[in-house]
Amino acid sequence: MNNGTSLLKCSDVYVRFGGVMALSDVSMDVQEGTIAALIGPNGAGKTTLLNVITGMVAQTEGSIFFRLDDLSEAQPHIRSQKGMVRTFQNLEVFSHMTVLENVMTGAHNLYKYSVLDSIFKTPRYFSQEKKCREAAMEKLRFVGLEDDWNKNAVDLPYGKQRLLELARAICGDPVLLLLDEPAAGLNPKETSSLGRVIAAVRDELKITIVLVEHDMELVMSISDDITVLNFGQVIARGTPGEIQKNPEVIKAYLGSDD
Amino acid sequence: MEGKKGIFSFLIFVVITFGFPWMLTNDYYLSILILSGITAIGVVGLNLLLGYAGQISIGHAAFFGISAYTSAILTTNYGLSVGTGIFSGIALSSVVAVIIGIPALKLKALSLAMATLGFGLIVYIFLNETITLTGGPSGFVGIPRFNILGYDFYSDLAYYYLVAIILTFVIIISLNIINSRAGRALKAIHSSENAAMVMGINVARFKLFVFVLSAVFAATAGGLYAHYLSFVAPSSFDFHFSIKLIVMAVLGGMSSVWGGVIGALFLTSMPEFLRIYEELETILYGLILILCMMFMPQGIVGGIGKLSGFVMGMFSRGGGRNE
Ligand SMILES: Nc1ncnc2c1ncn2[C@@H]1O[C@H](COP(=O)(O)OP(=O)(O)OP(=O)(O)O)[C@@H](O)[C@H]1O
Ligand SMILES: [Mg+2]
């Protein structure tokens, strides 16, 4: 699974919000083809790190390398076009659209045509739209939402909206997928089926994943590698087995949770 | 919008718009329809910006005005053809839209509202003060009627069909854009700019695109206006008119292209028929805005959609989707 190539490299990242040091000296290496989990107590800086990686928050110091490119200063949509897509801790589905349209939007840069193609309804418009729709339907089947394709996104129950965000994120054929607490608000049954879908994204779609998650059962069962943040600093990294035994982690995180 | 229901709406529009007006014997009604149609061209564009992309412009009257005056001056003072005049008006408006849009749209959502507010006031003052160029507050007279390829649109009926054809094209263009990759990008920006960026959408570029497009439609309407009335005055393009355009979009229904058409027809004709004073009109607009927000967030079109969905649901299981 782990072929040893580094896909994403965060080096010495610092983020300061006024007086708060949200991240200090955080480095993280994500290997291609793996699920790299990022865990830590509330307020540890997990979301902030995802924001820095995807370009939504500017780091005070440090760099982000992605497939050998230095993307430290790149705008979010450029990073997305390079193959980096994420989901959000607070759901951000496109509420004015149907389920299918949401997922088609995920393939924005995959099936391109100009505005003139759409105004004049050229053959290119029809063929690209058809490909886009088929790709989106395939992703909906992948997460198990195919029956809901024509519903308004807002009408889906919470758990399905989480799956919808996942389908939308993978529809652009990303290289790296960053998931921010995908299991938040899901019941145990939904969580375990989500775990299977996430593992399938890695194994079948060959997409590398950064997983931020509080559900330890999920993290331990599917991650290849875990990084633990506490108060903006990396306090441990290792395999699930190693992390579970790490006394500092137990003290900072697992202990306080159980 | 796509599919049976969209085609059905479009057919109804074509039949009503092109089928009946020749029977109208009353010139007054015809002129109200012409003005409604011209305004609708602008409101449909504003709706793309406001209803689909969720960006607010409170200075759209200025784009009408810039284009109307540009074409008026070029054709009347410099003898250019009306086609060239209108085209120049549209070109100038879109250049101005780019200049305002680039800085304003890069910042937060409200900065476009602020920028267009200021812009609208500046254009209004400019039209009033540059008397040698524009004629000042008393207006600009003697603008030639629209003519193209030697055909003069002197009769109101001919002008009506001209406006109707252009409005139809504006509607088709708008519908086709909405049902496309660009349309999805605009709706995505409306829902969540963050999520849109993550999907690789160049948010600033699409916002600028729809702002300029809405300015182009407004400018088209401005040109048609000047060459219909043969007279323009700054007061036709003031803050009051910018607000009126927004109220038309909201009342008609912001999540539909048809909303712009219905809103323009309603609010252009109603004050004429009711013969309301301008002060009362402003109060009426405020009232309409509040009532729409409270009871009819989807506007008239949404209301019709709900009603027809309800009626269809009584006859068949399932009912229609509201679009
Ligand atoms: N935009 C911001 N402005 C100011 N402070 C912020 C901002 N975003 C995050 N913070 C602060 O940075 C710290 C890290 O927050 P972050 O959201 O990254 O934590 P997290 O690990 O994702 O927590 P959770 O598990 O609750 O989601 C917190 O103290 C938070 O209050
Ligand atoms: Mg978080």
Coordinates of C-alpha atoms and ligand atoms in Angstrom, one line a residue:
Chain A
M1 CA 0.0 0.0 0.0
N2 CA 2.7 2.4 1.0
N3 CA 5.1 2.7 -1.9
G4 CA 7.2 5.3 -0.1
T5 CA 6.7 8.3 -2.2
S6 CA 5.9 11.5 -0.3
L7 CA 2.8 13.2 -1.8
L8 CA 2.3 16.1 0.6
K9 CA 4.9 17.7 2.8
C10 CA 4.1 20.4 5.3
S11 CA 7.3 21.8 6.7
D12 CA 7.7 23.9 9.8
V13 CA 4.2 25.4 9.6
Y14 CA 3.3 28.2 12.1
V15 CA -0.1 29.9 12.2
R16 CA -0.8 32.7 14.6
F17 CA -4.3 34.2 15.1
G18 CA -3.7 37.3 17.1
G19 CA -2.4 36.1 20.4
V20 CA -3.3 32.4 19.7
M21 CA -0.6 30.2 18.3
A22 CA -2.9 27.8 16.4
L23 CA 0.0 25.8 14.9
S24 CA 3.6 25.9 15.8
D25 CA 6.4 24.1 14.0
V26 CA 4.1 21.5 12.5
S27 CA 5.6 19.2 9.9
M28 CA 3.8 16.3 8.3
D29 CA 4.6 13.9 5.5
V30 CA 1.8 12.1 3.7
Q31 CA 2.8 9.0 1.7
E32 CA 1.1 8.3 -1.6
G33 CA -1.7 5.7 -1.4
T34 CA -2.2 5.9 2.4
I35 CA -4.7 7.1 4.8
A36 CA -2.9 9.5 7.1
A37 CA -5.0 10.4 10.2
L38 CA -4.7 13.7 12.0
I39 CA -6.0 13.5 15.5
G40 CA -6.0 15.6 18.7
P41 CA -8.3 17.2 21.2
N42 CA -10.7 20.0 20.4
G43 CA -8.9 23.2 19.4
A44 CA -5.7 21.3 18.7
G45 CA -5.3 22.9 15.3
K46 CA -6.4 20.1 13.0
T47 CA -8.8 22.2 10.9
T48 CA -6.3 25.0 10.8
L49 CA -3.8 22.6 9.3
L50 CA -6.2 21.5 6.7
N51 CA -7.0 25.2 6.0
V52 CA -3.3 25.9 5.5
I53 CA -2.8 22.9 3.3
T54 CA -5.7 23.9 1.0
G55 CA -4.8 27.5 1.0
M56 CA -7.8 28.9 2.9
V57 CA -5.7 30.2 5.8
A58 CA -2.3 31.7 5.1
Q59 CA 0.5 30.3 7.3
T60 CA 2.6 32.7 9.3
E61 CA 5.6 30.7 8.5
G62 CA 6.4 27.4 6.8
S63 CA 5.8 25.7 3.4
I64 CA 3.5 23.3 1.7
F65 CA 4.9 21.0 -1.0
F66 CA 2.6 18.9 -3.1
R67 CA 4.0 16.5 -5.6
L68 CA 7.2 18.4 -5.6
D69 CA 5.5 21.7 -6.3
D70 CA 5.8 24.5 -3.8
L71 CA 2.2 25.5 -3.3
S72 CA 2.8 27.6 -0.1
E73 CA 1.4 30.8 -1.7
A74 CA -1.0 29.3 -4.3
Q75 CA -4.7 30.2 -4.2
P76 CA -7.2 27.5 -3.1
H77 CA -8.6 26.9 -6.6
I78 CA -5.1 26.4 -8.0
R79 CA -4.4 23.8 -5.3
S80 CA -7.7 22.1 -6.2
Q81 CA -6.7 22.1 -9.9
K82 CA -3.5 20.5 -8.9
G83 CA -5.4 17.6 -7.3
M84 CA -6.1 18.6 -3.7
V85 CA -9.8 18.5 -2.6
R86 CA -11.3 18.6 0.9
T87 CA -14.6 18.3 2.8
F88 CA -15.6 20.5 5.6
Q89 CA -16.2 20.0 9.3
N90 CA -19.4 22.1 9.1
L91 CA -21.2 20.8 6.1
E92 CA -20.8 23.0 3.0
V93 CA -23.0 21.3 0.4
F94 CA -24.4 23.5 -2.3
S95 CA -27.9 23.9 -0.9
H96 CA -29.4 25.6 -4.0
M97 CA -28.7 22.6 -6.2
T98 CA -29.8 19.0 -6.6
V99 CA -27.7 16.2 -5.4
L100 CA -26.5 15.4 -8.9
E101 CA -25.6 19.0 -9.7
N102 CA -23.6 19.2 -6.4
V103 CA -21.5 16.2 -7.5
M104 CA -21.2 17.5 -11.1
T105 CA -19.8 20.7 -9.7
G106 CA -17.0 18.6 -8.2
A107 CA -15.9 17.8 -11.7
H108 CA -15.7 21.5 -12.7
N109 CA -12.3 21.3 -14.2
L110 CA -12.5 17.8 -15.6
Y111 CA -15.2 18.2 -18.3
K112 CA -14.5 21.7 -19.6
Y113 CA -16.2 23.8 -22.3
S114 CA -16.5 27.5 -22.8
V115 CA -19.5 29.7 -22.0
L116 CA -20.0 30.1 -25.7
D117 CA -20.4 26.3 -26.0
S118 CA -23.2 26.5 -23.5
I119 CA -24.9 29.5 -25.0
F120 CA -25.0 27.9 -28.5
K121 CA -25.4 24.4 -27.1
T122 CA -22.6 23.0 -29.3
P123 CA -22.0 19.3 -29.6
R124 CA -19.1 19.8 -27.2
Y125 CA -21.5 21.1 -24.6
F126 CA -23.7 18.0 -24.9
S127 CA -20.8 15.5 -24.9
Q128 CA -19.0 17.1 -22.0
E129 CA -22.2 17.5 -19.9
K130 CA -23.1 13.8 -20.6
K131 CA -19.6 12.7 -19.5
C132 CA -19.8 14.9 -16.4
R133 CA -23.3 13.6 -15.5
E134 CA -22.2 10.0 -16.0
A135 CA -19.1 10.5 -13.8
A136 CA -21.2 12.1 -11.1
M137 CA -23.8 9.3 -11.2
E138 CA -20.9 6.8 -10.8
K139 CA -19.6 8.7 -7.7
L140 CA -23.1 8.7 -6.3
R141 CA -23.3 5.0 -6.7
F142 CA -19.9 4.7 -5.1
V143 CA -21.1 6.3 -1.9
G144 CA -24.6 4.8 -2.1
L145 CA -26.6 7.9 -2.9
E146 CA -27.7 7.0 -6.5
D147 CA -31.4 6.9 -5.5
D148 CA -31.3 10.5 -4.2
W149 CA -29.7 12.1 -7.3
N150 CA -32.7 14.3 -8.2
K151 CA -33.4 15.5 -4.7
N152 CA -32.5 19.0 -3.5
A153 CA -29.3 18.8 -1.5
V154 CA -30.9 20.5 1.5
D155 CA -33.6 17.9 1.7
L156 CA -31.1 15.1 2.4
P157 CA -30.7 13.9 6.0
Y158 CA -27.5 14.9 7.7
G159 CA -25.7 11.6 7.3
K160 CA -26.4 11.6 3.6
Q161 CA -25.2 15.2 3.2
R162 CA -21.8 14.0 4.6
L163 CA -21.7 11.3 1.9
L164 CA -22.8 13.9 -0.7
E165 CA -19.8 16.0 0.2
L166 CA -17.6 13.0 -0.1
A167 CA -19.0 12.2 -3.6
R168 CA -18.6 15.8 -4.7
A169 CA -15.0 15.8 -3.5
I170 CA -14.0 12.6 -5.4
C171 CA -15.8 13.6 -8.6
G172 CA -12.9 15.8 -9.6
D173 CA -10.5 12.8 -9.5
P174 CA -8.3 14.3 -6.8
V175 CA -4.9 12.9 -6.0
L176 CA -5.2 13.9 -2.3
L177 CA -8.5 14.1 -0.4
L178 CA -8.6 15.8 3.0
L179 CA -11.6 14.9 5.2
D180 CA -12.4 17.0 8.2
E181 CA -14.4 14.9 10.7
P182 CA -16.5 13.1 8.1
A183 CA -18.1 10.9 10.8
A184 CA -19.2 13.9 13.0
G185 CA -22.9 13.5 13.8
L186 CA -23.2 10.0 12.3
N187 CA -24.5 7.0 14.3
P188 CA -22.3 3.9 14.8
K189 CA -23.9 2.1 11.8
E190 CA -23.4 5.1 9.5
T191 CA -19.9 5.5 10.8
S192 CA -18.8 2.0 10.0
S193 CA -20.2 2.1 6.5
L194 CA -18.5 5.5 6.0
G195 CA -15.3 3.8 7.1
R196 CA -15.7 1.2 4.3
V197 CA -16.4 3.9 1.7
I198 CA -13.2 5.8 2.8
A199 CA -11.1 2.7 2.6
A200 CA -12.5 2.0 -0.8
V201 CA -11.6 5.5 -1.9
R202 CA -8.0 4.7 -1.1
D203 CA -8.0 1.1 -2.4
E204 CA -10.2 1.3 -5.4
L205 CA -9.8 4.9 -6.5
K206 CA -6.2 5.1 -5.4
I207 CA -6.7 8.5 -3.8
T208 CA -4.5 9.4 -0.9
I209 CA -6.4 10.6 2.2
V210 CA -5.7 12.9 5.1
L211 CA -8.4 12.1 7.7
V212 CA -9.2 14.4 10.6
E213 CA -11.5 12.5 12.9
H214 CA -12.5 12.1 16.6
D215 CA -14.0 8.7 16.3
M216 CA -11.1 6.5 17.4
E217 CA -12.5 3.2 16.3
L218 CA -12.8 4.6 12.8
V219 CA -9.3 6.1 12.8
M220 CA -7.6 3.0 14.2
S221 CA -9.4 0.7 11.8
I222 CA -8.5 2.4 8.5
S223 CA -5.5 4.6 9.0
D224 CA -2.0 3.6 7.9
D225 CA -0.3 6.4 9.8
I226 CA -1.4 8.8 12.6
T227 CA -0.2 12.2 13.5
V228 CA -1.3 13.6 16.9
L229 CA -1.6 17.3 17.5
N230 CA -2.0 19.0 20.9
F231 CA -2.1 22.8 21.4
G232 CA -0.9 23.3 17.9
Q233 CA 2.1 21.0 18.2
V234 CA 2.8 17.5 16.9
I235 CA 3.2 15.3 20.0
A236 CA 3.4 11.9 18.3
R237 CA 3.3 10.1 15.1
G238 CA 3.2 6.4 14.2
T239 CA 1.1 3.4 13.3
P240 CA -2.3 2.9 15.0
G241 CA -0.7 0.3 17.2
E242 CA 2.1 2.7 18.3
I243 CA -0.2 5.6 18.9
Q244 CA -2.6 3.5 21.0
K245 CA 0.4 2.6 23.3
N246 CA 2.0 6.1 23.4
P247 CA 1.7 7.4 27.0
E248 CA 1.8 11.0 26.0
V249 CA -1.0 10.6 23.6
I250 CA -3.1 8.7 26.1
K251 CA -2.4 11.5 28.6
A252 CA -3.3 14.3 26.1
Y253 CA -6.1 12.8 24.2
L254 CA -7.3 9.3 24.6
G255 CA -7.2 9.5 28.4
S256 CA -9.2 12.6 28.5
D257 CA -11.8 11.2 26.1
D258 CA -12.5 7.9 27.8
Chain B
M1 CA -35.3 24.5 -15.9
E2 CA -34.2 21.8 -18.4
G3 CA -36.7 19.3 -19.6
K4 CA -40.4 19.4 -20.2
K5 CA -41.2 22.0 -17.7
G6 CA -38.5 24.4 -19.0
I7 CA -39.6 24.0 -22.6
F8 CA -43.3 24.5 -21.5
S9 CA -42.5 27.8 -19.7
F10 CA -40.5 28.9 -22.7
L11 CA -43.4 28.1 -25.1
I12 CA -45.9 30.0 -23.0
F13 CA -43.6 33.0 -23.0
V14 CA -43.2 32.9 -26.8
V15 CA -46.9 32.5 -27.5
I16 CA -47.9 35.3 -25.1
T17 CA -45.1 37.6 -26.1
F18 CA -45.4 37.2 -29.9
G19 CA -49.0 36.1 -30.3
F20 CA -51.1 38.8 -28.8
P21 CA -49.7 42.4 -29.0
W22 CA -50.7 43.0 -32.6
M23 CA -54.3 43.0 -31.4
L24 CA -53.6 45.8 -28.9
T25 CA -55.2 48.9 -30.4
N26 CA -54.2 51.1 -27.4
D27 CA -50.8 52.8 -28.0
Y28 CA -50.5 53.5 -24.3
Y29 CA -50.6 49.8 -23.4
L30 CA -48.2 49.0 -26.1
S31 CA -45.7 51.6 -24.9
I32 CA -45.9 50.2 -21.4
L33 CA -45.2 46.7 -22.8
I34 CA -42.2 48.0 -24.6
L35 CA -40.8 49.7 -21.5
S36 CA -41.5 46.5 -19.5
G37 CA -39.7 44.4 -22.1
I38 CA -36.7 46.8 -22.1
T39 CA -36.5 46.8 -18.3
A40 CA -36.9 43.0 -18.3
I41 CA -33.7 42.7 -20.3
G42 CA -31.9 44.5 -17.5
V43 CA -33.6 42.6 -14.7
V44 CA -32.9 39.2 -16.2
G45 CA -29.2 40.1 -16.2
L46 CA -29.4 41.5 -12.6
N47 CA -31.1 38.3 -11.5
L48 CA -28.1 36.2 -12.8
L49 CA -25.9 38.4 -10.5
L50 CA -28.3 38.6 -7.6
G51 CA -30.4 35.5 -7.6
Y52 CA -27.9 33.0 -9.0
A53 CA -24.5 34.2 -7.9
G54 CA -25.7 36.0 -4.8
Q55 CA -23.8 39.2 -5.5
I56 CA -25.5 42.6 -4.9
S57 CA -25.3 45.6 -7.2
I58 CA -27.1 48.7 -6.1
G59 CA -26.0 50.8 -9.0
H60 CA -27.2 48.9 -12.0
A61 CA -29.2 51.9 -13.3
A62 CA -25.8 53.4 -14.0
F63 CA -25.1 50.8 -16.7
F64 CA -28.4 51.6 -18.3
G65 CA -27.5 55.3 -18.2
I66 CA -23.9 55.0 -19.5
S67 CA -25.1 53.1 -22.5
A68 CA -28.1 55.2 -23.1
Y69 CA -26.1 58.4 -23.1
T70 CA -23.2 57.0 -25.0
S71 CA -25.4 55.9 -27.8
A72 CA -27.5 59.1 -27.7
I73 CA -24.4 61.3 -27.9
L74 CA -22.7 59.3 -30.6
T75 CA -25.7 59.0 -32.8
T76 CA -27.1 62.5 -32.3
N77 CA -24.0 64.6 -32.1
Y78 CA -21.6 62.6 -34.2
G79 CA -24.0 61.0 -36.7
L80 CA -23.0 57.4 -36.0
S81 CA -25.5 54.7 -36.9
V82 CA -27.8 53.5 -34.1
G83 CA -26.3 50.0 -34.2
T84 CA -22.8 51.4 -33.7
G85 CA -24.1 53.7 -31.0
I86 CA -25.7 50.9 -29.0
F87 CA -22.7 48.7 -29.5
S88 CA -20.4 51.4 -28.2
G89 CA -22.7 51.9 -25.2
I90 CA -22.5 48.2 -24.4
A91 CA -18.7 48.1 -24.9
L92 CA -18.2 51.1 -22.6
S93 CA -20.5 49.7 -19.9
S94 CA -18.7 46.4 -19.9
V95 CA -15.3 48.1 -19.7
V96 CA -16.5 50.1 -16.7
A97 CA -18.0 47.0 -15.1
V98 CA -14.6 45.3 -15.4
I99 CA -12.8 48.3 -13.8
I100 CA -15.3 48.3 -10.9
G101 CA -15.6 44.6 -10.6
I102 CA -12.0 43.5 -10.4
P103 CA -11.2 45.3 -7.1
A104 CA -14.7 45.1 -5.6
L105 CA -15.2 41.3 -6.2
K106 CA -11.8 40.3 -4.9
L107 CA -12.9 41.6 -1.4
K108 CA -15.8 40.5 0.7
A109 CA -19.3 40.1 -0.5
L110 CA -20.5 43.5 0.6
S111 CA -17.8 45.5 -1.1
L112 CA -19.6 45.1 -4.5
A113 CA -22.7 46.6 -3.0
M114 CA -20.7 49.5 -1.6
A115 CA -18.7 50.0 -4.9
T116 CA -21.8 49.9 -7.1
L117 CA -23.7 52.2 -4.7
G118 CA -20.9 54.8 -5.0
F119 CA -20.5 54.2 -8.7
G120 CA -24.3 54.7 -9.3
L121 CA -24.2 58.0 -7.5
I122 CA -21.1 59.2 -9.3
V123 CA -22.6 58.4 -12.7
Y124 CA -25.8 60.2 -11.7
I125 CA -23.9 63.3 -10.7
F126 CA -21.7 63.1 -13.8
L127 CA -24.8 63.0 -16.1
N128 CA -26.3 66.0 -14.2
E129 CA -23.1 68.2 -14.2
T130 CA -21.5 67.7 -17.6
I131 CA -24.2 69.9 -19.2
T132 CA -22.4 70.6 -22.5
L133 CA -22.0 66.8 -23.1
T134 CA -25.2 65.4 -21.7
G135 CA -27.6 68.3 -21.4
G136 CA -27.6 68.1 -17.7
P137 CA -30.8 67.7 -15.5
S138 CA -33.1 68.8 -18.3
G139 CA -32.1 65.8 -20.4
F140 CA -30.8 65.0 -23.9
V141 CA -33.3 65.3 -26.7
G142 CA -33.5 64.5 -30.4
I143 CA -32.1 60.9 -30.2
P144 CA -32.9 59.1 -33.5
R145 CA -35.3 56.1 -33.4
F146 CA -33.7 52.7 -33.7
N147 CA -33.0 51.7 -37.2
I148 CA -30.9 49.0 -38.7
L149 CA -30.1 48.1 -42.3
G150 CA -32.3 51.0 -43.5
Y151 CA -35.3 49.8 -41.6
D152 CA -36.7 52.4 -39.1
F153 CA -38.6 51.1 -36.1
Y154 CA -41.0 54.1 -36.2
S155 CA -44.2 52.1 -35.3
D156 CA -44.5 51.1 -31.8
L157 CA -45.6 47.6 -32.8
A158 CA -42.3 47.1 -34.8
Y159 CA -40.4 48.4 -31.8
Y160 CA -42.3 46.0 -29.6
Y161 CA -41.3 43.0 -31.7
L162 CA -37.7 44.2 -31.7
V163 CA -37.6 44.4 -27.9
A164 CA -39.4 41.0 -27.7
I165 CA -36.9 39.3 -29.9
I166 CA -33.9 40.7 -28.0
L167 CA -35.5 39.8 -24.7
T168 CA -36.1 36.3 -26.0
F169 CA -32.4 36.0 -26.9
V170 CA -31.4 37.3 -23.5
I171 CA -33.6 34.7 -21.9
I172 CA -32.2 31.9 -24.0
I173 CA -28.6 33.0 -23.3
S174 CA -29.4 33.2 -19.6
L175 CA -31.1 29.8 -19.4
N176 CA -28.3 28.1 -21.4
I177 CA -25.7 29.6 -19.1
I178 CA -27.6 28.5 -16.0
N179 CA -27.8 25.0 -17.2
S180 CA -24.1 24.7 -17.7
R181 CA -20.8 24.4 -16.0
A182 CA -20.7 28.2 -15.5
G183 CA -24.2 28.2 -14.1
R184 CA -23.3 25.5 -11.5
A185 CA -20.2 27.5 -10.6
L186 CA -22.4 30.6 -10.0
K187 CA -24.8 28.7 -7.8
A188 CA -21.9 27.1 -6.0
I189 CA -20.4 30.5 -5.2
H190 CA -23.8 31.6 -3.9
S191 CA -24.0 28.7 -1.5
S192 CA -20.4 28.5 -0.3
E193 CA -17.5 30.3 -1.7
N194 CA -15.1 28.1 0.3
A195 CA -16.6 24.9 -1.1
A196 CA -16.6 26.5 -4.6
M197 CA -12.9 27.3 -4.4
V198 CA -12.2 23.7 -3.2
M199 CA -13.9 22.4 -6.4
G200 CA -11.3 24.4 -8.4
I201 CA -13.7 27.2 -9.3
N202 CA -11.9 30.5 -9.8
V203 CA -14.4 32.4 -7.7
A204 CA -13.1 35.9 -8.5
R205 CA -13.3 35.2 -12.3
F206 CA -16.8 33.8 -12.3
K207 CA -18.0 36.7 -10.1
L208 CA -16.5 39.2 -12.6
F209 CA -18.0 37.3 -15.5
V210 CA -21.5 37.4 -14.2
F211 CA -21.1 41.1 -13.1
V212 CA -20.0 42.1 -16.6
L213 CA -22.7 40.0 -18.2
S214 CA -25.3 41.7 -16.1
A215 CA -23.8 45.0 -17.1
V216 CA -24.0 44.1 -20.8
F217 CA -27.7 43.2 -20.5
A218 CA -28.4 46.4 -18.6
A219 CA -26.5 48.4 -21.2
T220 CA -28.5 46.7 -24.0
A221 CA -31.6 47.8 -22.3
G222 CA -30.2 51.3 -21.9
G223 CA -29.6 51.6 -25.6
L224 CA -33.0 50.3 -26.5
Y225 CA -34.5 52.8 -24.1
A226 CA -32.7 55.8 -25.5
H227 CA -33.6 55.0 -29.1
Y228 CA -37.2 54.3 -28.2
L229 CA -38.1 57.5 -26.2
S230 CA -35.7 59.7 -28.2
F231 CA -35.1 61.5 -24.9
V232 CA -33.1 60.6 -21.8
A233 CA -32.6 62.4 -18.5
P234 CA -30.4 61.6 -15.5
S235 CA -33.4 61.0 -13.3
S236 CA -34.3 57.9 -15.3
F237 CA -31.0 56.3 -14.1
D238 CA -30.9 57.4 -10.5
F239 CA -30.6 55.4 -7.2
H240 CA -34.3 55.0 -7.2
F241 CA -34.2 53.1 -10.4
S242 CA -31.4 50.9 -9.2
I243 CA -33.5 49.9 -6.2
K244 CA -36.5 49.4 -8.4
L245 CA -34.5 46.9 -10.5
I246 CA -33.7 45.0 -7.3
V247 CA -37.3 45.0 -6.2
M248 CA -38.3 43.7 -9.6
A249 CA -35.9 40.8 -9.3
V250 CA -37.1 40.0 -5.7
L251 CA -40.8 40.3 -6.5
G252 CA -40.6 38.2 -9.7
G253 CA -38.4 35.5 -8.1
M254 CA -34.7 35.5 -7.8
S255 CA -34.1 31.8 -8.4
S256 CA -35.6 31.9 -11.9
V257 CA -34.9 33.7 -15.1
W258 CA -38.6 34.2 -15.6
G259 CA -38.7 36.0 -12.3
G260 CA -36.9 39.0 -13.9
V261 CA -39.4 39.2 -16.7
I262 CA -42.5 39.0 -14.5
G263 CA -41.1 41.4 -11.9
A264 CA -40.2 43.9 -14.6
L265 CA -43.7 43.7 -16.2
F266 CA -45.4 44.0 -12.8
L267 CA -43.5 47.0 -11.5
T268 CA -43.3 48.9 -14.8
S269 CA -47.0 48.6 -15.5
M270 CA -48.5 48.8 -12.0
P271 CA -47.3 52.4 -11.1
E272 CA -48.6 53.5 -14.5
F273 CA -52.0 52.1 -14.0
L274 CA -52.3 53.1 -10.4
R275 CA -50.8 56.5 -11.1
I276 CA -49.0 56.6 -7.8
Y277 CA -46.8 59.5 -6.7
E278 CA -43.1 58.8 -6.6
E279 CA -42.9 59.1 -2.8
L280 CA -45.6 56.5 -2.4
E281 CA -43.9 54.3 -4.9
T282 CA -40.8 54.1 -2.8
I283 CA -42.8 53.1 0.2
L284 CA -44.5 50.5 -1.9
Y285 CA -41.1 49.0 -2.9
G286 CA -40.1 48.8 0.7
L287 CA -43.3 47.1 1.5
I288 CA -42.9 44.6 -1.4
L289 CA -39.4 43.7 -0.3
I290 CA -40.5 43.0 3.2
L291 CA -43.5 41.0 2.2
C292 CA -41.6 39.0 -0.3
M293 CA -38.9 38.2 2.3
M294 CA -41.5 37.1 4.8
F295 CA -44.1 35.3 2.7
M296 CA -42.8 34.7 -0.8
P297 CA -39.0 34.2 -0.8
Q298 CA -39.2 32.6 -4.2
G299 CA -41.2 35.6 -5.6
I300 CA -44.1 35.3 -7.9
V301 CA -42.6 32.6 -10.1
G302 CA -41.9 30.5 -7.0
G303 CA -45.5 31.1 -5.9
I304 CA -46.8 29.9 -9.3
G305 CA -44.5 26.9 -9.2
K306 CA -45.8 25.9 -5.8
L307 CA -49.4 26.4 -6.9
S308 CA -48.9 24.4 -10.1
G309 CA -47.0 21.7 -8.2
F310 CA -49.9 21.5 -5.8
V311 CA -52.5 21.3 -8.6
M312 CA -50.5 18.8 -10.6
G313 CA -50.0 16.8 -7.4
M314 CA -53.8 16.6 -7.0
F315 CA -54.1 15.0 -10.4
S316 CA -51.0 12.8 -10.6
R317 CA -48.8 11.3 -8.0
G318 CA -45.4 12.9 -7.5
G319 CA -46.1 16.4 -8.9
G320 CA -43.6 18.6 -10.6
R321 CA -40.3 20.0 -9.3
N322 CA -40.4 23.6 -8.6
E323 CA -37.9 25.4 -10.9
Ligands
LIG1 N1 -10.1 32.1 12.0 C1 -9.7 32.0 13.3 N2 -9.4 33.1 14.0 C2 -9.0 33.1 15.3 N3 -8.7 31.9 15.9 C3 -8.9 30.8 15.2 C4 -9.4 30.8 13.9 N4 -9.6 29.5 13.5 C5 -9.2 28.7 14.5 N5 -8.8 29.5 15.6 C6 -8.3 29.0 16.9 O1 -7.2 28.1 16.6 C7 -7.2 27.0 17.4 C8 -7.3 25.7 16.6 O2 -8.6 25.6 16.0 P1 -9.0 24.4 15.0 O3 -10.3 24.7 14.5 O4 -7.9 24.3 14.0 O5 -9.0 23.2 16.0 P2 -9.5 21.7 15.7 O6 -8.3 20.8 16.1 O7 -10.0 21.6 14.3 O8 -10.6 21.5 16.7 P3 -12.0 20.7 16.6 O9 -11.7 19.3 17.0 O10 -12.9 21.3 17.7 O11 -12.5 20.9 15.3 C9 -8.4 27.2 18.4 O12 -7.9 27.8 19.5 C10 -9.3 28.1 17.6 O13 -10.0 28.9 18.5
MG2 MG -11.8 21.2 13.5

